[in-house]
mmCIF file of C-alpha atoms and ligand atoms in Angstrom:
data_model
loop_
_atom_site.group_PDB
_atom_site.id
_atom_site.type_symbol
_atom_site.label_atom_id
_atom_site.label_comp_id
_atom_site.label_asym_id
_atom_site.label_seq_id
_atom_site.Cartn_x
_atom_site.Cartn_y
_atom_site.Cartn_z
ATOM 1 C CA UNK P 951 177.775 44.790 221.949
ATOM 2 C CA UNK P 952 175.518 47.700 221.061
ATOM 3 C CA UNK P 953 174.370 48.061 217.469
ATOM 4 C CA UNK P 954 176.337 51.297 217.085
ATOM 5 C CA UNK P 955 179.533 49.771 218.411
ATOM 6 C CA UNK P 956 179.106 46.715 216.232
ATOM 7 C CA UNK P 957 178.616 48.878 213.156
ATOM 8 C CA UNK P 958 181.710 50.919 214.021
ATOM 9 C CA UNK P 959 183.808 47.768 214.390
ATOM 10 C CA UNK P 960 182.502 46.407 211.111
ATOM 11 C CA UNK P 961 183.492 49.578 209.264
ATOM 12 C CA UNK P 962 186.913 49.643 210.928
ATOM 13 C CA UNK P 963 187.524 46.022 209.964
ATOM 14 C CA UNK P 964 186.374 46.716 206.428
ATOM 15 C CA UNK P 965 188.933 49.526 206.098
ATOM 16 C CA UNK P 966 191.680 47.412 207.689
ATOM 17 C CA UNK P 967 191.018 44.525 205.259
ATOM 18 C CA UNK P 968 191.182 46.874 202.259
ATOM 19 C CA UNK P 969 194.437 48.362 203.503
ATOM 20 C CA UNK P 970 195.864 44.891 204.136
ATOM 21 C CA UNK P 971 195.064 43.854 200.575
ATOM 22 C CA UNK P 972 196.903 46.860 199.214
ATOM 23 C CA UNK P 973 194.010 48.495 197.330
ATOM 24 C CA UNK P 974 195.307 51.909 198.357
ATOM 25 C CA UNK P 975 193.519 53.953 195.713
ATOM 26 C CA UNK P 976 190.177 52.273 196.283
ATOM 27 C CA UNK P 977 189.998 52.345 200.079
ATOM 28 C CA UNK P 978 188.134 55.626 200.315
ATOM 29 C CA UNK P 979 185.676 55.063 197.463
ATOM 30 C CA UNK P 980 184.958 51.471 198.391
ATOM 31 C CA UNK P 981 184.370 52.261 202.065
ATOM 32 C CA UNK P 982 182.099 55.222 201.360
ATOM 33 C CA UNK P 983 180.065 53.123 198.948
ATOM 34 C CA UNK P 984 179.973 49.812 200.824
ATOM 35 C CA UNK P 985 179.483 51.248 204.314
ATOM 36 C CA UNK P 986 177.205 54.085 203.179
ATOM 37 C CA UNK P 987 179.115 56.861 204.988
ATOM 38 C CA UNK P 988 180.160 60.397 203.998
ATOM 39 C CA UNK P 989 183.771 61.317 203.088
ATOM 40 C CA UNK P 990 184.018 63.274 206.377
ATOM 41 C CA UNK P 991 182.980 60.229 208.368
ATOM 42 C CA UNK P 992 185.476 58.123 206.396
ATOM 43 C CA UNK P 993 188.325 60.480 207.347
ATOM 44 C CA UNK P 994 187.204 60.354 210.959
ATOM 45 C CA UNK P 995 187.470 56.562 210.885
ATOM 46 C CA UNK P 996 190.917 56.794 209.316
ATOM 47 C CA UNK P 997 192.106 59.218 211.978
ATOM 48 C CA UNK P 998 190.709 56.963 214.670
ATOM 49 C CA UNK P 999 192.560 53.925 213.316
ATOM 50 C CA UNK P 1000 195.745 55.982 213.191
ATOM 51 C CA UNK P 1001 195.278 57.284 216.737
ATOM 52 C CA UNK P 1002 194.787 53.708 217.931
ATOM 53 C CA UNK P 1003 198.086 52.773 216.186
ATOM 54 C CA UNK P 1004 196.356 50.211 214.017
ATOM 55 C CA UNK P 1005 197.512 51.815 210.758
ATOM 56 C CA UNK P 1006 200.551 53.880 209.823
ATOM 57 C CA UNK P 1007 201.862 55.716 206.778
ATOM 58 C CA UNK P 1008 204.641 54.031 204.783
ATOM 59 C CA UNK P 1009 207.435 55.903 203.010
ATOM 60 C CA UNK P 1010 205.149 56.569 200.012
ATOM 61 C CA UNK P 1011 202.565 58.140 202.333
ATOM 62 C CA UNK P 1012 200.226 55.205 201.868
ATOM 63 C CA UNK P 1013 198.446 53.612 204.781
ATOM 64 C CA UNK P 1014 199.589 50.140 205.788
ATOM 65 C CA UNK P 1015 198.711 47.996 208.794
ATOM 66 C CA UNK P 1016 200.830 48.845 211.829
ATOM 67 C CA UNK P 1017 202.490 46.233 214.007
ATOM 68 C CA UNK P 1018 200.546 45.991 217.201
ATOM 69 C CA UNK P 1019 203.429 44.009 218.623
ATOM 70 C CA UNK P 1020 206.707 42.756 217.202
ATOM 71 C CA UNK P 1021 209.453 40.742 218.837
ATOM 72 C CA UNK P 1022 212.638 39.068 217.672
ATOM 73 C CA UNK P 1023 214.031 35.974 219.389
ATOM 74 C CA UNK P 1024 217.528 34.636 218.741
ATOM 75 C CA UNK P 1025 218.599 31.105 219.648
ATOM 76 C CA UNK P 1026 221.919 29.277 219.563
ATOM 77 C CA UNK P 1027 221.203 26.096 217.642
ATOM 78 C CA UNK P 1028 222.320 23.722 220.367
ATOM 79 C CA UNK P 1029 220.025 21.449 222.374
ATOM 80 C CA UNK P 1030 216.915 23.274 221.092
ATOM 81 C CA UNK P 1031 213.438 21.743 221.284
ATOM 82 C CA UNK P 1032 210.813 23.338 219.073
ATOM 83 C CA UNK P 1033 207.898 22.634 221.445
ATOM 84 C CA UNK P 1034 209.731 24.291 224.346
ATOM 85 C CA UNK P 1035 210.438 27.403 222.288
ATOM 86 C CA UNK P 1036 206.780 27.500 221.306
ATOM 87 C CA UNK P 1037 205.605 27.257 224.909
ATOM 88 C CA UNK P 1038 208.171 29.724 226.291
ATOM 89 C CA UNK P 1039 208.200 32.442 223.630
ATOM 90 C CA UNK P 1040 205.588 32.034 220.901
ATOM 91 C CA UNK P 1041 202.447 30.953 222.730
ATOM 92 C CA UNK P 1042 202.093 34.362 224.423
ATOM 93 C CA UNK P 1043 201.123 35.823 221.018
ATOM 94 C CA UNK P 1044 198.693 33.030 220.172
ATOM 95 C CA UNK P 1045 197.044 31.832 223.368
ATOM 96 C CA UNK P 1046 194.197 34.352 223.364
ATOM 97 C CA UNK P 1047 193.160 33.423 219.809
ATOM 98 C CA UNK P 1048 190.515 30.778 219.020
ATOM 99 C CA UNK P 1049 191.515 27.126 219.473
ATOM 100 C CA UNK P 1050 191.559 26.303 215.731
ATOM 101 C CA UNK P 1051 194.145 29.053 215.177
ATOM 102 C CA UNK P 1052 196.220 27.939 218.163
ATOM 103 C CA UNK P 1053 196.325 24.406 216.730
ATOM 104 C CA UNK P 1054 197.441 25.635 213.320
ATOM 105 C CA UNK P 1055 200.243 27.782 214.760
ATOM 106 C CA UNK P 1056 201.461 25.003 217.045
ATOM 107 C CA UNK P 1057 201.698 22.638 214.079
ATOM 108 C CA UNK P 1058 203.245 25.169 211.676
ATOM 109 C CA UNK P 1059 205.742 26.643 214.106
ATOM 110 C CA UNK P 1060 207.031 23.317 215.416
ATOM 111 C CA UNK P 1061 207.399 21.884 211.874
ATOM 112 C CA UNK P 1062 209.328 24.837 210.478
ATOM 113 C CA UNK P 1063 211.389 25.371 213.630
ATOM 114 C CA UNK P 1064 212.295 21.665 213.628
ATOM 115 C CA UNK P 1065 213.502 22.053 210.039
ATOM 116 C CA UNK P 1066 215.771 24.935 211.018
ATOM 117 C CA UNK P 1067 217.082 22.942 213.998
ATOM 118 C CA UNK P 1068 217.639 19.660 212.171
ATOM 119 C CA UNK P 1069 218.288 20.487 208.513
ATOM 120 C CA UNK P 1070 220.016 23.870 208.374
ATOM 121 C CA UNK P 1071 223.357 23.238 210.161
ATOM 122 C CA UNK P 1072 223.090 26.872 211.276
ATOM 123 C CA UNK P 1073 224.674 28.139 214.482
ATOM 124 C CA UNK P 1074 221.840 30.550 215.137
ATOM 125 C CA UNK P 1075 218.129 30.652 214.442
ATOM 126 C CA UNK P 1076 216.047 33.844 214.528
ATOM 127 C CA UNK P 1077 212.309 34.008 215.024
ATOM 128 C CA UNK P 1078 210.372 37.172 214.377
ATOM 129 C CA UNK P 1079 206.763 37.352 215.553
ATOM 130 C CA UNK P 1080 204.663 40.278 214.398
ATOM 131 C CA UNK P 1081 201.050 40.958 215.227
ATOM 132 C CA UNK P 1082 199.053 43.320 213.033
ATOM 133 C CA UNK P 1083 195.419 44.274 213.735
ATOM 134 C CA UNK P 1084 194.358 41.372 211.497
ATOM 135 C CA UNK P 1085 197.129 38.779 211.343
ATOM 136 C CA UNK P 1086 199.939 36.980 213.064
ATOM 137 C CA UNK P 1087 203.134 36.767 211.036
ATOM 138 C CA UNK P 1088 206.044 34.520 211.999
ATOM 139 C CA UNK P 1089 209.380 34.481 210.191
ATOM 140 C CA UNK P 1090 211.886 31.752 211.047
ATOM 141 C CA UNK P 1091 215.354 32.423 209.649
ATOM 142 C CA UNK P 1092 218.624 30.590 209.801
ATOM 143 C CA UNK P 1093 221.994 31.361 208.306
ATOM 144 C CA UNK P 1094 222.655 27.745 207.427
ATOM 145 C CA UNK P 1095 223.240 25.810 204.219
ATOM 146 C CA UNK P 1096 220.072 27.048 202.489
ATOM 147 C CA UNK P 1097 217.088 24.814 201.825
ATOM 148 C CA UNK P 1098 217.201 24.741 198.004
ATOM 149 C CA UNK P 1099 220.957 24.234 198.033
ATOM 150 C CA UNK P 1100 220.552 21.401 200.501
ATOM 151 C CA UNK P 1101 217.960 19.687 198.299
ATOM 152 C CA UNK P 1102 220.056 20.239 195.165
ATOM 153 C CA UNK P 1103 223.193 18.688 196.721
ATOM 154 C CA UNK P 1104 221.180 15.730 198.009
ATOM 155 C CA UNK P 1105 219.605 14.979 194.616
ATOM 156 C CA UNK P 1106 222.898 15.387 192.797
ATOM 157 C CA UNK P 1107 224.663 13.071 195.226
ATOM 158 C CA UNK P 1108 221.962 10.387 195.135
ATOM 159 C CA UNK P 1109 221.236 10.443 191.394
ATOM 160 C CA UNK P 1110 224.583 11.586 189.995
ATOM 161 C CA UNK P 1111 222.631 14.080 187.850
ATOM 162 C CA UNK P 1112 223.074 17.842 187.946
ATOM 163 C CA UNK P 1113 219.900 19.852 188.583
ATOM 164 C CA UNK P 1114 219.081 23.554 188.812
ATOM 165 C CA UNK P 1115 218.214 25.306 192.066
ATOM 166 C CA UNK P 1116 214.720 25.957 190.662
ATOM 167 C CA UNK P 1117 214.182 22.235 190.074
ATOM 168 C CA UNK P 1118 215.452 21.513 193.577
ATOM 169 C CA UNK P 1119 212.950 24.047 194.961
ATOM 170 C CA UNK P 1120 210.058 22.478 193.019
ATOM 171 C CA UNK P 1121 210.501 19.153 194.838
ATOM 172 C CA UNK P 1122 208.782 20.825 197.778
ATOM 173 C CA UNK P 1123 205.473 21.147 195.909
ATOM 174 C CA UNK P 1124 205.039 17.360 195.767
ATOM 175 C CA UNK P 1125 205.159 16.237 199.397
ATOM 176 C CA UNK P 1126 207.067 13.276 200.848
ATOM 177 C CA UNK P 1127 210.348 14.847 199.820
ATOM 178 C CA UNK P 1128 212.991 14.496 202.508
ATOM 179 C CA UNK P 1129 216.764 14.408 202.604
ATOM 180 C CA UNK P 1130 216.680 12.448 205.883
ATOM 181 C CA UNK P 1131 214.345 9.525 205.318
ATOM 182 C CA UNK P 1132 215.628 7.622 208.395
ATOM 183 C CA UNK P 1133 213.691 9.908 210.743
ATOM 184 C CA UNK P 1134 211.738 12.375 208.576
ATOM 185 C CA UNK P 1135 208.679 11.967 206.342
ATOM 186 C CA UNK P 1136 208.701 15.032 204.090
ATOM 187 C CA UNK P 1137 205.340 16.328 205.245
ATOM 188 C CA UNK P 1138 206.149 19.540 207.132
ATOM 189 C CA UNK P 1139 206.429 21.999 204.265
ATOM 190 C CA UNK P 1140 203.695 20.304 202.218
ATOM 191 C CA UNK P 1141 201.025 20.721 204.909
ATOM 192 C CA UNK P 1142 202.247 23.952 206.531
ATOM 193 C CA UNK P 1143 202.424 25.742 203.181
ATOM 194 C CA UNK P 1144 198.838 24.757 202.420
ATOM 195 C CA UNK P 1145 197.320 25.733 205.722
ATOM 196 C CA UNK P 1146 198.757 29.238 206.019
ATOM 197 C CA UNK P 1147 197.136 32.276 204.355
ATOM 198 C CA UNK P 1148 200.573 33.176 203.098
ATOM 199 C CA UNK P 1149 203.628 30.937 203.110
ATOM 200 C CA UNK P 1150 206.931 31.558 201.469
ATOM 201 C CA UNK P 1151 210.492 30.371 201.691
ATOM 202 C CA UNK P 1152 213.301 32.656 200.615
ATOM 203 C CA UNK P 1153 216.719 31.151 200.006
ATOM 204 C CA UNK P 1154 219.560 31.527 197.471
ATOM 205 C CA UNK P 1155 217.685 34.449 195.877
ATOM 206 C CA UNK P 1156 214.666 32.242 195.044
ATOM 207 C CA UNK P 1157 211.176 32.163 196.506
ATOM 208 C CA UNK P 1158 209.029 29.102 197.095
ATOM 209 C CA UNK P 1159 205.322 29.911 197.317
ATOM 210 C CA UNK P 1160 202.046 28.481 196.047
ATOM 211 C CA UNK P 1161 200.853 31.900 194.990
ATOM 212 C CA UNK P 1162 202.456 34.080 192.410
ATOM 213 C CA UNK P 1163 203.133 37.111 194.531
ATOM 214 C CA UNK P 1164 204.873 39.743 192.454
ATOM 215 C CA UNK P 1165 205.992 41.523 195.562
ATOM 216 C CA UNK P 1166 207.342 38.598 197.569
ATOM 217 C CA UNK P 1167 210.691 40.217 198.163
ATOM 218 C CA UNK P 1168 209.109 43.531 199.147
ATOM 219 C CA UNK P 1169 206.758 41.720 201.469
ATOM 220 C CA UNK P 1170 209.439 39.808 203.311
ATOM 221 C CA UNK P 1171 211.843 42.747 203.513
ATOM 222 C CA UNK P 1172 209.022 44.865 204.916
ATOM 223 C CA UNK P 1173 208.704 42.403 207.789
ATOM 224 C CA UNK P 1174 212.425 41.664 208.177
ATOM 225 C CA UNK P 1175 213.848 45.136 207.487
ATOM 226 C CA UNK P 1176 217.522 44.265 207.406
ATOM 227 C CA UNK P 1177 217.070 41.296 205.167
ATOM 228 C CA UNK P 1178 220.685 40.235 204.797
ATOM 229 C CA UNK P 1179 219.139 36.992 206.017
ATOM 230 C CA UNK P 1180 217.865 36.405 202.509
ATOM 231 C CA UNK P 1181 221.390 36.212 201.121
ATOM 232 C CA UNK P 1182 222.455 33.240 203.214
ATOM 233 C CA UNK P 1183 220.512 30.386 204.732
ATOM 234 C CA UNK P 1184 216.744 30.093 204.755
ATOM 235 C CA UNK P 1185 213.863 32.377 205.774
ATOM 236 C CA UNK P 1186 210.349 31.023 206.079
ATOM 237 C CA UNK P 1187 207.517 33.516 206.370
ATOM 238 C CA UNK P 1188 204.068 32.460 207.526
ATOM 239 C CA UNK P 1189 200.958 34.581 207.880
ATOM 240 C CA UNK P 1190 197.504 33.670 209.191
ATOM 241 C CA UNK P 1191 194.477 35.811 209.900
ATOM 242 C CA UNK P 1192 193.475 36.152 213.553
ATOM 243 C CA UNK P 1193 189.887 35.548 212.378
ATOM 244 C CA UNK P 1194 190.673 32.485 210.308
ATOM 245 C CA UNK P 1195 188.148 29.673 210.458
ATOM 246 C CA UNK P 1196 190.542 27.125 208.990
ATOM 247 C CA UNK P 1197 191.122 23.858 210.814
ATOM 248 C CA UNK P 1198 194.236 21.670 210.647
ATOM 249 C CA UNK P 1199 192.076 18.608 210.025
ATOM 250 C CA UNK P 1200 190.524 20.098 206.874
ATOM 251 C CA UNK P 1201 193.878 20.167 205.133
ATOM 252 C CA UNK P 1202 194.908 16.728 206.453
ATOM 253 C CA UNK P 1203 191.596 15.217 205.358
ATOM 254 C CA UNK P 1204 192.290 16.417 201.810
ATOM 255 C CA UNK P 1205 195.453 14.338 201.486
ATOM 256 C CA UNK P 1206 195.413 11.667 204.191
ATOM 257 C CA UNK P 1207 193.214 8.981 205.727
ATOM 258 C CA UNK P 1208 193.784 7.204 209.050
ATOM 259 C CA UNK P 1209 194.285 3.880 207.227
ATOM 260 C CA UNK P 1210 196.380 4.969 204.279
ATOM 261 C CA UNK P 1211 198.259 7.933 205.750
ATOM 262 C CA UNK P 1212 199.529 10.583 203.299
ATOM 263 C CA UNK P 1213 198.289 8.785 200.174
ATOM 264 C CA UNK P 1214 197.278 11.620 197.881
ATOM 265 C CA UNK P 1215 199.053 14.647 196.459
ATOM 266 C CA UNK P 1216 198.200 17.463 194.105
ATOM 267 C CA UNK P 1217 200.621 19.432 191.967
ATOM 268 C CA UNK P 1218 200.035 22.653 190.093
ATOM 269 C CA UNK P 1219 201.869 22.004 186.846
ATOM 270 C CA UNK P 1220 202.244 25.758 186.281
ATOM 271 C CA UNK P 1221 204.661 25.847 189.221
ATOM 272 C CA UNK P 1222 206.946 23.423 187.392
ATOM 273 C CA UNK P 1223 207.126 25.134 184.013
ATOM 274 C CA UNK P 1224 207.365 28.893 183.718
ATOM 275 C CA UNK P 1225 205.973 29.168 180.180
ATOM 276 C CA UNK P 1226 202.891 27.042 180.735
ATOM 277 C CA UNK P 1227 203.860 24.567 178.006
ATOM 278 C CA UNK P 1228 205.534 21.423 179.324
ATOM 279 C CA UNK P 1229 207.042 19.413 176.485
ATOM 280 C CA UNK P 1230 209.889 17.068 177.237
ATOM 281 C CA UNK P 1231 210.144 13.544 178.604
ATOM 282 C CA UNK P 1232 212.937 14.537 181.008
ATOM 283 C CA UNK P 1233 210.759 17.322 182.433
ATOM 284 C CA UNK P 1234 207.963 14.813 183.061
ATOM 285 C CA UNK P 1235 210.365 12.336 184.668
ATOM 286 C CA UNK P 1236 211.707 14.977 187.011
ATOM 287 C CA UNK P 1237 208.227 16.129 188.020
ATOM 288 C CA UNK P 1238 206.998 12.564 188.551
ATOM 289 C CA UNK P 1239 210.084 11.336 190.336
ATOM 290 C CA UNK P 1240 208.902 10.188 193.772
ATOM 291 C CA UNK P 1241 205.208 10.172 192.796
ATOM 292 C CA UNK P 1242 205.136 6.368 193.141
ATOM 293 C CA UNK P 1243 205.033 6.986 196.909
ATOM 294 C CA UNK P 1244 201.392 8.093 196.513
ATOM 295 C CA UNK P 1245 198.239 6.199 195.552
ATOM 296 C CA UNK P 1246 196.591 9.162 193.908
ATOM 297 C CA UNK P 1247 198.168 12.080 192.059
ATOM 298 C CA UNK P 1248 196.103 15.029 190.897
ATOM 299 C CA UNK P 1249 197.635 17.266 188.260
ATOM 300 C CA UNK P 1250 196.185 20.765 188.193
ATOM 301 C CA UNK P 1251 196.564 22.111 184.641
ATOM 302 C CA UNK P 1252 195.388 25.632 185.418
ATOM 303 C CA UNK P 1253 197.498 28.127 183.439
ATOM 304 C CA UNK P 1254 198.893 25.398 181.172
ATOM 305 C CA UNK P 1255 198.063 26.269 177.568
ATOM 306 C CA UNK P 1256 199.188 23.086 175.838
ATOM 307 C CA UNK P 1257 201.084 19.838 176.388
ATOM 308 C CA UNK P 1258 203.894 18.249 174.441
ATOM 309 C CA UNK P 1259 203.222 14.714 173.191
ATOM 310 C CA UNK P 1260 206.405 13.311 174.787
ATOM 311 C CA UNK P 1261 205.644 14.924 178.167
ATOM 312 C CA UNK P 1262 202.118 13.575 178.149
ATOM 313 C CA UNK P 1263 203.196 10.072 177.043
ATOM 314 C CA UNK P 1264 205.819 9.849 179.794
ATOM 315 C CA UNK P 1265 203.195 10.483 182.484
ATOM 316 C CA UNK P 1266 200.003 8.882 181.195
ATOM 317 C CA UNK P 1267 201.626 5.851 179.556
ATOM 318 C CA UNK P 1268 205.196 5.195 180.757
ATOM 319 C CA UNK P 1269 204.681 6.127 184.431
ATOM 320 C CA UNK P 1270 201.151 4.707 184.463
ATOM 321 C CA UNK P 1271 202.292 1.358 182.988
ATOM 322 C CA UNK P 1272 205.090 1.151 185.515
ATOM 323 C CA UNK P 1273 202.712 1.910 188.407
ATOM 324 C CA UNK P 1274 199.258 0.743 187.232
ATOM 325 C CA UNK P 1275 197.690 1.032 190.706
ATOM 326 C CA UNK P 1276 198.367 4.744 190.993
ATOM 327 C CA UNK P 1277 195.424 6.869 189.974
ATOM 328 C CA UNK P 1278 196.388 9.968 187.980
ATOM 329 C CA UNK P 1279 193.702 12.647 187.846
ATOM 330 C CA UNK P 1280 193.695 15.747 185.646
ATOM 331 C CA UNK P 1281 191.860 18.899 186.730
ATOM 332 C CA UNK P 1282 191.415 22.317 185.102
ATOM 333 C CA UNK P 1283 192.629 21.015 181.758
ATOM 334 C CA UNK P 1284 191.699 23.171 178.755
ATOM 335 C CA UNK P 1285 190.609 21.669 175.416
ATOM 336 C CA UNK P 1286 194.152 21.335 174.048
ATOM 337 C CA UNK P 1287 195.414 19.611 177.155
ATOM 338 C CA UNK P 1288 192.392 17.328 177.533
ATOM 339 C CA UNK P 1289 192.606 16.491 173.816
ATOM 340 C CA UNK P 1290 196.272 15.502 174.098
ATOM 341 C CA UNK P 1291 195.688 13.357 177.195
ATOM 342 C CA UNK P 1292 192.746 11.531 175.574
ATOM 343 C CA UNK P 1293 194.692 10.945 172.341
ATOM 344 C CA UNK P 1294 197.663 9.500 174.202
ATOM 345 C CA UNK P 1295 195.545 7.240 176.423
ATOM 346 C CA UNK P 1296 193.345 6.016 173.559
ATOM 347 C CA UNK P 1297 196.330 5.292 171.299
ATOM 348 C CA UNK P 1298 197.840 3.227 174.093
ATOM 349 C CA UNK P 1299 194.575 1.318 174.571
ATOM 350 C CA UNK P 1300 194.465 0.510 170.839
ATOM 351 C CA UNK P 1301 198.063 -0.674 170.898
ATOM 352 C CA UNK P 1302 197.386 -2.953 173.858
ATOM 353 C CA UNK P 1303 194.326 -4.363 172.104
ATOM 354 C CA UNK P 1304 196.363 -5.139 168.981
ATOM 355 C CA UNK P 1305 199.070 -6.864 171.028
ATOM 356 C CA UNK P 1306 196.372 -9.004 172.696
ATOM 357 C CA UNK P 1307 194.835 -10.014 169.361
HETATM 358 N N1 ADP Q 2646 215.979 25.371 207.158
HETATM 359 C C1 ADP Q 2646 216.371 24.431 206.304
HETATM 360 N N2 ADP Q 2646 217.660 24.376 205.860
HETATM 361 C C2 ADP Q 2646 218.054 23.421 204.986
HETATM 362 N N3 ADP Q 2646 217.239 22.491 204.467
HETATM 363 C C3 ADP Q 2646 215.955 22.483 204.848
HETATM 364 C C4 ADP Q 2646 215.447 23.457 205.785
HETATM 365 N N4 ADP Q 2646 214.127 23.224 205.962
HETATM 366 C C5 ADP Q 2646 213.813 22.160 205.184
HETATM 367 N N5 ADP Q 2646 214.898 21.715 204.517
HETATM 368 C C6 ADP Q 2646 214.926 20.620 203.512
HETATM 369 O O1 ADP Q 2646 213.598 20.444 203.019
HETATM 370 C C7 ADP Q 2646 213.196 19.065 203.165
HETATM 371 C C8 ADP Q 2646 211.697 18.983 203.382
HETATM 372 O O2 ADP Q 2646 211.299 19.515 204.654
HETATM 373 P P1 ADP Q 2646 209.966 18.972 205.329
HETATM 374 O O3 ADP Q 2646 208.847 19.086 204.361
HETATM 375 O O4 ADP Q 2646 209.798 19.624 206.640
HETATM 376 O O5 ADP Q 2646 210.251 17.411 205.504
HETATM 377 P P2 ADP Q 2646 211.202 16.655 206.554
HETATM 378 O O6 ADP Q 2646 211.631 17.617 207.600
HETATM 379 O O7 ADP Q 2646 210.319 15.571 207.079
HETATM 380 O O8 ADP Q 2646 212.352 16.135 205.749
HETATM 381 C C9 ADP Q 2646 214.056 18.540 204.295
HETATM 382 O O9 ADP Q 2646 214.226 17.132 204.218
HETATM 383 C C10 ADP Q 2646 215.366 19.288 204.081
HETATM 384 O O10 ADP Q 2646 216.123 18.676 203.085
HETATM 385 MG MG1 MG Q 2647 210.376 18.899 208.587
#
């Protein structure tokens, strides 16, 4: 590629990335400054991108990325095989992309499609594939029983305890959660949600996502315009950059080994308590329910301002005494949190020493 052409592509990509990230006000200033071009040249680039149908104006007259290609597939949920659907309908959007991206999409699509086929009890499943100049977006929707509802009913039936839809949703952050343990392992959502650039599940008016997007609903209804789908059943939206250098093995290596399998998990405590101050024993029990399936549990305390003594004791003493071989690690703990954990652990050590003497 000639130097001039390369420079042109770089500037175009720079503008596209800014537009994708929604910095509408800054696009012009940032591009002029970073790419060292005049305002006239900037407008010429903008016009070019518009002429090539790579960007379009939304209803507020702001530029957004255009869909290069968009297609909706509808399937009757009878005798479906996720790998066949991938090969017949989805692969055409992915097969020209680099191998690492093809591998990620094959894994993600087949996991989430299998969930719709086997867990939703829906009669129909819809798959929307959209290609923008920078990303591939896939939305898999079913009008079935609803994922969070399904999890809630299962927990209530097996434990006899009532739980909220939010608590049901939070089970998905942990990994190894499944309502069909005979032939499922509870890994699909855990790994797929971590490998995508953007992953969210909309169901029963709630959103599951690792990131706190304020505009989740807007984002999904932008992609699925007539989003009655959000009222019933489950919609899973996945987005990955066409230039991504992620690899499936990177994410698997973080949590699995060939010998021990899926032995490690990590939870962001902030996702389990809205106010950033977990206090009660019952809260801790609910969060740590099922954690004995792992050998190592990392708790990420980012965004947690303080810890209640009972909450902390339930995890670092009660759970730890019950499962002494499980390693519990704390990361991103502030002074308050670290102080509480150390106090609880040291008090317990003293008590044990006294009992021994
Ligand atoms: N489309 C869906 N409709 C209803 N429930 C779902 C759906 N997708 C997932 N689930 C629920 O979420 C759980 C976790 O899914 P996943 O992580 O893929 O694990 P697995 O499929 O191995 O159980 C499932 O066991 C099921 O209870
Ligand atoms: Mg699954």
